[in-house]
Amino acid sequence: MIKITRKKKFFLGVFLVLLGIIMPMILDISFFHIQEKIVYAIEKNKELNLVFAAITLVFVNTIRALPHYIGAFYISESISFKKESFLNKYIKQITVAVLVPIVYILIQYLYPTVTYHFGLPAITLIILISLLGSREYNYVSEWKKTFLIIFFIASVQFLDLTPSLSFLPFGRGETSSEIKLVSHFLGINRELDLITLIFFFIFIFFGSLLFLLIKDENQLRLVDQLRKENIMLESEAKIKDIENRSNQEVKALVHDLKSPLTSAQALIGLVKFSCQQKEMAEEEEYLNIVEDSIDSLSKMISEILSEDAKFLISTEELINGALANISKNPMAKVIHTINNVPEKCVKVNKITFTRAIVNILENSFRAIKDLDYGKIEIVVDAVDLAGEKSIEISIIDNGVGIDQKYNNKVWESGFTRNESYGLGLNFVKRTVEKLNGEVFFYSKKNEGTTVTIILGEEELNG
């Protein structure tokens, strides 16, 4: 099966091929008075008029041939086989070799009075365009490749009018044959040979020069792209190494805090026992508060030490924890929370999940250009998905958004758009998936973005 890899380019190619089919109707050769120039050359013995007629014919034929050749080339660069196949290597050549003859057949069928001879020039062009498509030149602008095809077409069109090549399948069209016949009658075969061959070599020279420039430019851009990717990979590796070392140091430090906390818990237990014996109720209550605080601190330390550890937490505590991280940040002013189920619980690692929420909020804030009208909403609701109770956390902003075509790319590591999203969303996805949850991203340019996280609801005794 064939798949379209570049839709815009594909449909532009289809349009150009269709334009090429109707070109004989749009650009009738009679508009350019070529026949009148030929007749005048015979009647007045004006060789120069015949040369003008020949050059005019080359110009017309080039313009008429351009759409379907360029269209076939664009289509060939826009498709590939869905499954891996050795034919993928040759699909561009096959596409051009099939489409161009079909266009010739259709033109001959639709316009019986028009002679579009599929001869050696057409075959030569197919070969040249196939060679251009045999390698990837994705880093060069389409205009440069289009001009290259124009040079090729014009050069081959001059061969159509070279009298000395009449024994080959060149210039079998009605007007081309007539021009060569008149040149023989006027005795200027050699002159017409010289003129057409000079123009042929001029266009071939510039075409070859442009091809070499395209090849070199593509290679340089490819090398530059690979260099940037290598720099990015090296930077990411260094950052990860620094983060890993920092995390290890933090975890080692946090782990060391466990010992004094355990000792403190043991001492508090002894003092509470003593207070109970002496019926010191007020002091015992204070010790209970201290013990609860130490328990909470110990729980937080456990979450830091093990990112896979999950604990039961209410949505209210979870959202408040995330907001506490940004309370002194300017973004706090544009954030509004609507928690319809504050008592409902989920099972998460509070540290990592809070980081994920803050990450989304930072992306939303970055997408807001006008803080006077900017708004970020955190909406929490209970939902029933396929009979399973779930918690839905949506973060909605009215920022600049991104093109919808990028909605599925935002999760890719390293993907970013200057105007909005990309940074850290890969972390968000990995964090949510570790919790067996789902995360969805929807954005529309100039309208805003919504990121929705779905987690399973947990019972308090779960």
Short mmCIF file of C-alpha atoms in Angstrom, two decimals, residues 91-450:
data_model
loop_
_atom_site.label_atom_id
_atom_site.label_comp_id
_atom_site.label_asym_id
_atom_site.label_seq_id
_atom_site.Cartn_x
_atom_site.Cartn_y
_atom_site.Cartn_z
CA ILE A 91 9.43 4.53 -6.00
CA LYS A 92 10.35 8.03 -7.23
CA GLN A 93 11.69 6.77 -10.53
CA ILE A 94 8.69 4.44 -10.98
CA THR A 95 6.22 7.25 -10.21
CA VAL A 96 7.73 9.66 -12.76
CA ALA A 97 8.13 6.91 -15.38
CA VAL A 98 4.45 5.96 -15.03
CA LEU A 99 2.79 9.37 -14.62
CA VAL A 100 4.43 11.22 -17.53
CA PRO A 101 3.43 8.68 -20.25
CA ILE A 102 -0.11 8.60 -18.82
CA VAL A 103 -0.30 12.40 -19.22
CA TYR A 104 0.86 12.12 -22.84
CA ILE A 105 -1.78 9.45 -23.54
CA LEU A 106 -4.55 11.53 -21.93
CA ILE A 107 -3.55 14.67 -23.86
CA GLN A 108 -3.54 12.75 -27.14
CA TYR A 109 -6.96 11.29 -26.28
CA LEU A 110 -8.52 14.61 -25.19
CA TYR A 111 -7.00 16.71 -27.98
CA PRO A 112 -6.81 14.62 -31.19
CA THR A 113 -5.67 17.66 -33.19
CA VAL A 114 -2.70 18.26 -30.87
CA THR A 115 0.40 16.15 -31.46
CA TYR A 116 2.28 15.40 -28.23
CA HIS A 117 5.00 13.04 -29.38
CA PHE A 118 6.38 10.81 -26.61
CA GLY A 119 9.88 10.38 -27.97
CA LEU A 120 13.48 10.47 -26.85
CA PRO A 121 13.23 13.98 -25.27
CA ALA A 122 10.41 12.80 -22.99
CA ILE A 123 12.34 9.64 -22.10
CA THR A 124 15.49 11.70 -21.47
CA LEU A 125 13.58 14.04 -19.15
CA ILE A 126 12.09 11.10 -17.25
CA ILE A 127 15.60 9.72 -16.73
CA LEU A 128 16.99 13.09 -15.62
CA ILE A 129 14.11 13.75 -13.20
CA SER A 130 14.37 10.18 -11.89
CA LEU A 131 18.07 10.73 -11.23
CA LEU A 132 17.22 13.90 -9.33
CA GLY A 133 14.72 11.93 -7.28
CA SER A 134 17.03 8.97 -6.69
CA ARG A 135 18.52 10.75 -3.67
CA GLU A 136 16.96 12.76 -0.88
CA TYR A 137 17.39 16.50 -1.41
CA ASN A 138 15.09 17.49 1.45
CA TYR A 139 17.32 20.28 2.70
CA VAL A 140 17.14 22.29 -0.54
CA SER A 141 14.22 24.58 -1.40
CA GLU A 142 11.64 23.35 -3.90
CA TRP A 143 12.25 26.41 -6.07
CA LYS A 144 15.83 25.37 -6.79
CA LYS A 145 14.74 21.87 -7.77
CA THR A 146 11.97 23.36 -9.92
CA PHE A 147 14.42 25.61 -11.77
CA LEU A 148 16.64 22.59 -12.35
CA ILE A 149 13.74 20.76 -14.04
CA ILE A 150 13.03 23.89 -16.14
CA PHE A 151 16.64 23.90 -17.40
CA PHE A 152 16.39 20.20 -18.27
CA ILE A 153 13.08 20.61 -20.12
CA ALA A 154 14.27 23.67 -22.11
CA SER A 155 17.54 21.98 -23.09
CA VAL A 156 15.80 18.87 -24.39
CA GLN A 157 13.22 20.96 -26.26
CA PHE A 158 16.06 22.49 -28.31
CA LEU A 159 17.12 19.00 -29.41
CA ASP A 160 13.62 18.60 -30.85
CA LEU A 161 14.47 21.31 -33.39
CA THR A 162 17.95 20.11 -34.35
CA PRO A 163 17.76 19.01 -38.01
CA SER A 164 20.81 16.72 -37.82
CA LEU A 165 19.05 14.63 -35.13
CA SER A 166 16.00 13.94 -37.28
CA PHE A 167 17.05 10.31 -37.75
CA LEU A 168 16.54 9.86 -33.98
CA PRO A 169 13.14 10.00 -32.23
CA PHE A 170 13.52 13.78 -31.82
CA GLY A 171 11.17 16.48 -33.05
CA ARG A 172 8.37 14.27 -34.32
CA GLY A 173 5.75 16.88 -33.44
CA GLU A 174 3.89 18.55 -36.29
CA THR A 175 5.30 22.07 -35.84
CA SER A 176 8.82 20.81 -35.04
CA SER A 177 8.87 18.71 -38.21
CA GLU A 178 7.60 21.69 -40.22
CA ILE A 179 10.35 23.99 -38.90
CA LYS A 180 13.06 21.47 -39.79
CA LEU A 181 11.54 20.92 -43.22
CA VAL A 182 11.53 24.67 -43.95
CA SER A 183 15.12 25.01 -42.67
CA HIS A 184 16.11 22.37 -45.23
CA PHE A 185 14.18 24.26 -47.91
CA LEU A 186 15.92 27.53 -47.01
CA GLY A 187 19.29 25.81 -46.77
CA ILE A 188 19.96 26.78 -43.13
CA ASN A 189 20.13 23.30 -41.58
CA ARG A 190 23.66 23.87 -40.30
CA GLU A 191 22.80 27.27 -38.87
CA LEU A 192 19.71 25.87 -37.09
CA ASP A 193 21.82 22.93 -35.87
CA LEU A 194 24.38 25.34 -34.45
CA ILE A 195 21.83 27.62 -32.78
CA THR A 196 19.81 24.79 -31.19
CA LEU A 197 22.90 22.95 -30.00
CA ILE A 198 24.39 26.14 -28.52
CA PHE A 199 21.18 26.75 -26.58
CA PHE A 200 21.07 23.07 -25.59
CA PHE A 201 24.58 23.17 -24.14
CA ILE A 202 23.93 26.53 -22.42
CA PHE A 203 20.86 25.15 -20.63
CA ILE A 204 22.60 21.84 -19.88
CA PHE A 205 25.59 23.73 -18.50
CA PHE A 206 23.50 25.90 -16.20
CA GLY A 207 21.35 22.91 -15.28
CA SER A 208 24.41 20.83 -14.39
CA LEU A 209 25.88 23.75 -12.44
CA LEU A 210 22.61 24.16 -10.52
CA PHE A 211 22.48 20.41 -9.87
CA LEU A 212 25.99 20.46 -8.38
CA LEU A 213 25.06 23.47 -6.24
CA ILE A 214 21.92 21.69 -5.05
CA LYS A 215 23.91 18.56 -4.27
CA ASP A 216 26.58 20.48 -2.33
CA GLU A 217 24.04 22.64 -0.49
CA ASN A 218 22.00 19.59 0.50
CA GLN A 219 25.14 17.85 1.76
CA LEU A 220 26.25 20.89 3.75
CA ARG A 221 22.80 21.35 5.28
CA LEU A 222 22.63 17.64 6.10
CA VAL A 223 26.04 17.75 7.78
CA ASP A 224 24.98 20.89 9.70
CA GLN A 225 21.76 19.18 10.80
CA LEU A 226 23.67 16.10 11.96
CA ARG A 227 26.14 18.36 13.79
CA LYS A 228 23.27 20.12 15.59
CA GLU A 229 21.70 16.79 16.49
CA ASN A 230 25.02 15.52 17.83
CA ILE A 231 25.48 18.69 19.89
CA MET A 232 21.95 18.29 21.23
CA LEU A 233 22.54 14.63 22.10
CA GLU A 234 25.83 15.50 23.80
CA SER A 235 24.14 18.31 25.74
CA GLU A 236 21.29 16.05 26.77
CA ALA A 237 23.76 13.38 27.87
CA LYS A 238 25.70 15.91 29.96
CA ILE A 239 22.52 17.31 31.49
CA LYS A 240 21.28 13.80 32.33
CA ASP A 241 24.65 12.96 33.85
CA ILE A 242 24.53 16.12 35.99
CA GLU A 243 20.92 15.39 36.95
CA ASN A 244 21.76 11.79 37.85
CA ARG A 245 24.67 12.88 40.01
CA SER A 246 22.54 15.59 41.64
CA ASN A 247 19.72 13.12 42.23
CA GLN A 248 22.11 10.60 43.75
CA GLU A 249 23.57 13.25 46.03
CA VAL A 250 20.10 14.47 47.05
CA LYS A 251 18.93 10.92 47.65
CA ALA A 252 22.02 10.16 49.72
CA LEU A 253 21.42 13.31 51.77
CA VAL A 254 17.72 12.54 52.16
CA HIS A 255 18.52 8.94 53.10
CA ASP A 256 20.79 10.22 55.87
CA LEU A 257 17.82 12.14 57.28
CA LYS A 258 16.00 8.86 57.86
CA SER A 259 18.23 7.90 60.81
CA PRO A 260 17.62 10.99 62.97
CA LEU A 261 13.93 10.86 62.11
CA THR A 262 13.72 7.25 63.26
CA SER A 263 15.53 8.20 66.48
CA ALA A 264 13.19 11.16 66.98
CA GLN A 265 10.15 8.92 66.47
CA ALA A 266 11.48 6.47 69.07
CA LEU A 267 12.19 9.24 71.60
CA ILE A 268 8.74 10.77 71.07
CA GLY A 269 7.25 7.34 71.70
CA LEU A 270 9.08 7.09 75.03
CA VAL A 271 8.14 10.64 76.07
CA LYS A 272 4.47 9.99 75.13
CA PHE A 273 4.51 6.87 77.27
CA SER A 274 5.91 8.91 80.14
CA CYS A 275 3.23 11.59 79.65
CA GLN A 276 0.53 8.92 79.66
CA GLN A 277 1.87 7.55 82.95
CA LYS A 278 1.87 11.04 84.49
CA GLU A 279 -1.50 11.91 82.88
CA MET A 280 -0.04 14.91 81.07
CA ALA A 281 -2.76 15.10 78.40
CA GLU A 282 -1.85 18.50 76.97
CA GLU A 283 1.82 17.58 76.51
CA GLU A 284 0.78 14.26 74.99
CA GLU A 285 -1.38 16.10 72.43
CA TYR A 286 1.58 18.27 71.42
CA LEU A 287 3.70 15.18 71.02
CA ASN A 288 1.01 13.63 68.78
CA ILE A 289 1.20 16.69 66.52
CA VAL A 290 5.00 16.43 66.38
CA GLU A 291 4.75 12.70 65.65
CA ASP A 292 2.29 13.33 62.77
CA SER A 293 4.65 15.93 61.31
CA ILE A 294 7.57 13.50 61.50
CA ASP A 295 5.44 10.81 59.84
CA SER A 296 4.56 13.21 57.00
CA LEU A 297 8.23 14.13 56.59
CA SER A 298 9.20 10.46 56.55
CA LYS A 299 6.55 9.78 53.92
CA MET A 300 7.90 12.62 51.73
CA ILE A 301 11.42 11.25 52.08
CA SER A 302 10.19 7.82 50.97
CA GLU A 303 8.62 9.38 47.88
CA ILE A 304 11.87 11.18 47.02
CA LEU A 305 13.96 8.03 47.50
CA SER A 306 11.68 5.91 45.31
CA GLU A 307 9.97 7.53 42.32
CA ASP A 308 7.97 4.33 41.83
CA ALA A 309 6.50 4.54 45.32
CA LYS A 310 2.79 5.47 45.30
CA PHE A 311 0.68 6.80 48.14
CA LEU A 312 -2.99 7.59 48.59
CA ILE A 313 -3.69 11.32 48.38
CA SER A 314 -6.81 13.46 47.97
CA THR A 315 -7.19 15.63 44.88
CA GLU A 316 -7.36 18.69 47.14
CA GLU A 317 -4.02 17.89 48.74
CA LEU A 318 -2.51 17.06 45.38
CA ILE A 319 -3.57 20.31 43.67
CA ASN A 320 -2.67 22.39 46.72
CA GLY A 321 0.78 20.77 46.70
CA ALA A 322 1.28 21.73 43.06
CA LEU A 323 0.09 25.30 43.65
CA ALA A 324 2.38 25.61 46.67
CA ASN A 325 5.34 25.02 44.32
CA ILE A 326 4.42 28.08 42.25
CA SER A 327 2.92 30.34 44.92
CA LYS A 328 5.68 32.93 44.46
CA ASN A 329 5.73 32.61 40.67
CA PRO A 330 3.97 35.27 38.50
CA MET A 331 1.91 32.49 36.91
CA ALA A 332 0.03 32.00 40.20
CA LYS A 333 -1.98 35.18 39.42
CA VAL A 334 -3.57 33.70 36.27
CA ILE A 335 -4.34 30.23 37.66
CA HIS A 336 -7.90 29.39 38.76
CA THR A 337 -8.86 26.06 40.30
CA ILE A 338 -12.22 24.31 40.01
CA ASN A 339 -12.04 21.12 42.08
CA ASN A 340 -15.44 19.45 42.06
CA VAL A 341 -14.23 16.38 43.96
CA PRO A 342 -11.73 17.58 46.61
CA GLU A 343 -12.35 14.51 48.81
CA LYS A 344 -11.71 11.94 46.06
CA CYS A 345 -8.37 10.13 46.15
CA VAL A 346 -5.74 8.92 43.70
CA LYS A 347 -2.61 6.85 44.20
CA VAL A 348 0.49 8.71 43.01
CA ASN A 349 4.01 9.66 43.90
CA LYS A 350 3.33 13.17 45.14
CA ILE A 351 6.81 14.47 44.33
CA THR A 352 6.98 13.34 40.69
CA PHE A 353 3.30 13.93 39.93
CA THR A 354 3.46 17.44 41.35
CA ARG A 355 6.47 18.09 39.09
CA ALA A 356 4.39 16.89 36.12
CA ILE A 357 1.49 19.25 36.99
CA VAL A 358 3.88 22.19 37.47
CA ASN A 359 5.51 21.36 34.14
CA ILE A 360 2.17 21.64 32.32
CA LEU A 361 1.37 24.89 34.13
CA GLU A 362 4.73 26.37 33.12
CA ASN A 363 4.07 25.45 29.47
CA SER A 364 0.63 27.06 29.67
CA PHE A 365 2.05 30.22 31.20
CA ARG A 366 4.74 30.35 28.52
CA ALA A 367 2.01 30.23 25.86
CA ILE A 368 0.20 33.27 27.29
CA LYS A 369 1.39 36.49 25.68
CA ASP A 370 -0.99 38.97 27.31
CA LEU A 371 -1.13 38.49 31.08
CA ASP A 372 -4.03 40.93 31.41
CA TYR A 373 -6.28 38.52 29.53
CA GLY A 374 -4.39 35.30 30.16
CA LYS A 375 -6.09 32.52 32.06
CA ILE A 376 -5.13 29.02 33.19
CA GLU A 377 -7.79 26.77 34.69
CA ILE A 378 -7.24 23.57 36.65
CA VAL A 379 -10.47 21.57 36.56
CA VAL A 380 -10.79 18.36 38.58
CA ASP A 381 -13.77 16.03 38.13
CA ALA A 382 -14.87 12.45 38.70
CA VAL A 383 -15.68 10.54 35.52
CA ASP A 384 -16.90 7.06 34.67
CA LEU A 385 -14.89 5.44 31.86
CA ALA A 386 -16.08 2.03 30.69
CA GLY A 387 -17.53 1.34 34.11
CA GLU A 388 -14.37 2.35 35.99
CA LYS A 389 -14.34 5.30 38.34
CA SER A 390 -11.63 7.77 37.38
CA ILE A 391 -10.36 11.23 38.22
CA GLU A 392 -9.95 13.73 35.38
CA ILE A 393 -7.52 16.63 35.82
CA SER A 394 -7.65 19.19 32.99
CA ILE A 395 -5.33 22.17 32.60
CA ILE A 396 -6.83 24.67 30.16
CA ASP A 397 -5.22 27.89 28.91
CA ASN A 398 -6.15 30.59 26.41
CA GLY A 399 -2.59 30.99 25.12
CA VAL A 400 -1.30 31.07 21.55
CA GLY A 401 -1.69 27.32 21.05
CA ILE A 402 -0.02 25.37 18.26
CA ASP A 403 -1.04 23.97 14.88
CA GLN A 404 -3.23 20.91 15.26
CA LYS A 405 -0.86 18.90 13.07
CA TYR A 406 1.64 18.97 15.96
CA ASN A 407 -0.79 17.66 18.60
CA ASN A 408 0.64 14.14 18.45
CA LYS A 409 4.28 15.28 18.28
CA VAL A 410 4.37 17.14 21.60
CA TRP A 411 5.11 13.94 23.51
CA GLU A 412 8.30 13.29 21.55
CA SER A 413 11.50 13.85 23.48
CA GLY A 414 13.11 17.12 22.39
CA PHE A 415 10.09 18.40 20.47
CA THR A 416 9.39 22.09 21.02
CA ARG A 417 7.62 24.98 19.32
CA ASN A 418 9.01 28.45 20.02
CA GLU A 419 5.60 29.92 20.58
CA SER A 420 4.26 27.34 22.99
CA TYR A 421 4.61 23.70 23.97
CA GLY A 422 7.10 20.85 23.91
CA LEU A 423 9.45 21.15 26.86
CA GLY A 424 8.93 18.46 29.50
CA LEU A 425 5.72 16.94 28.16
CA ASN A 426 7.61 13.73 27.50
CA PHE A 427 8.25 13.59 31.27
CA VAL A 428 4.55 14.21 31.92
CA LYS A 429 3.55 11.31 29.68
CA ARG A 430 6.06 8.93 31.26
CA THR A 431 4.96 9.93 34.77
CA VAL A 432 1.25 9.39 34.02
CA GLU A 433 1.84 6.08 32.22
CA LYS A 434 3.79 4.79 35.24
CA LEU A 435 0.58 5.34 37.20
CA ASN A 436 -1.41 3.36 34.58
CA GLY A 437 -3.15 6.57 33.64
CA GLU A 438 -3.69 8.39 30.35
CA VAL A 439 -2.83 11.90 29.20
CA PHE A 440 -4.33 13.78 26.24
CA PHE A 441 -3.21 16.95 24.50
CA TYR A 442 -5.37 19.18 22.33
CA SER A 443 -4.33 22.57 20.99
CA LYS A 444 -5.51 24.98 18.32
CA LYS A 445 -3.46 27.90 17.07
CA ASN A 446 -4.55 31.26 18.54
CA GLU A 447 -7.24 29.59 20.68
CA GLY A 448 -5.44 27.75 23.45
CA THR A 449 -4.51 24.34 24.78
CA THR A 450 -5.99 21.65 27.00
#
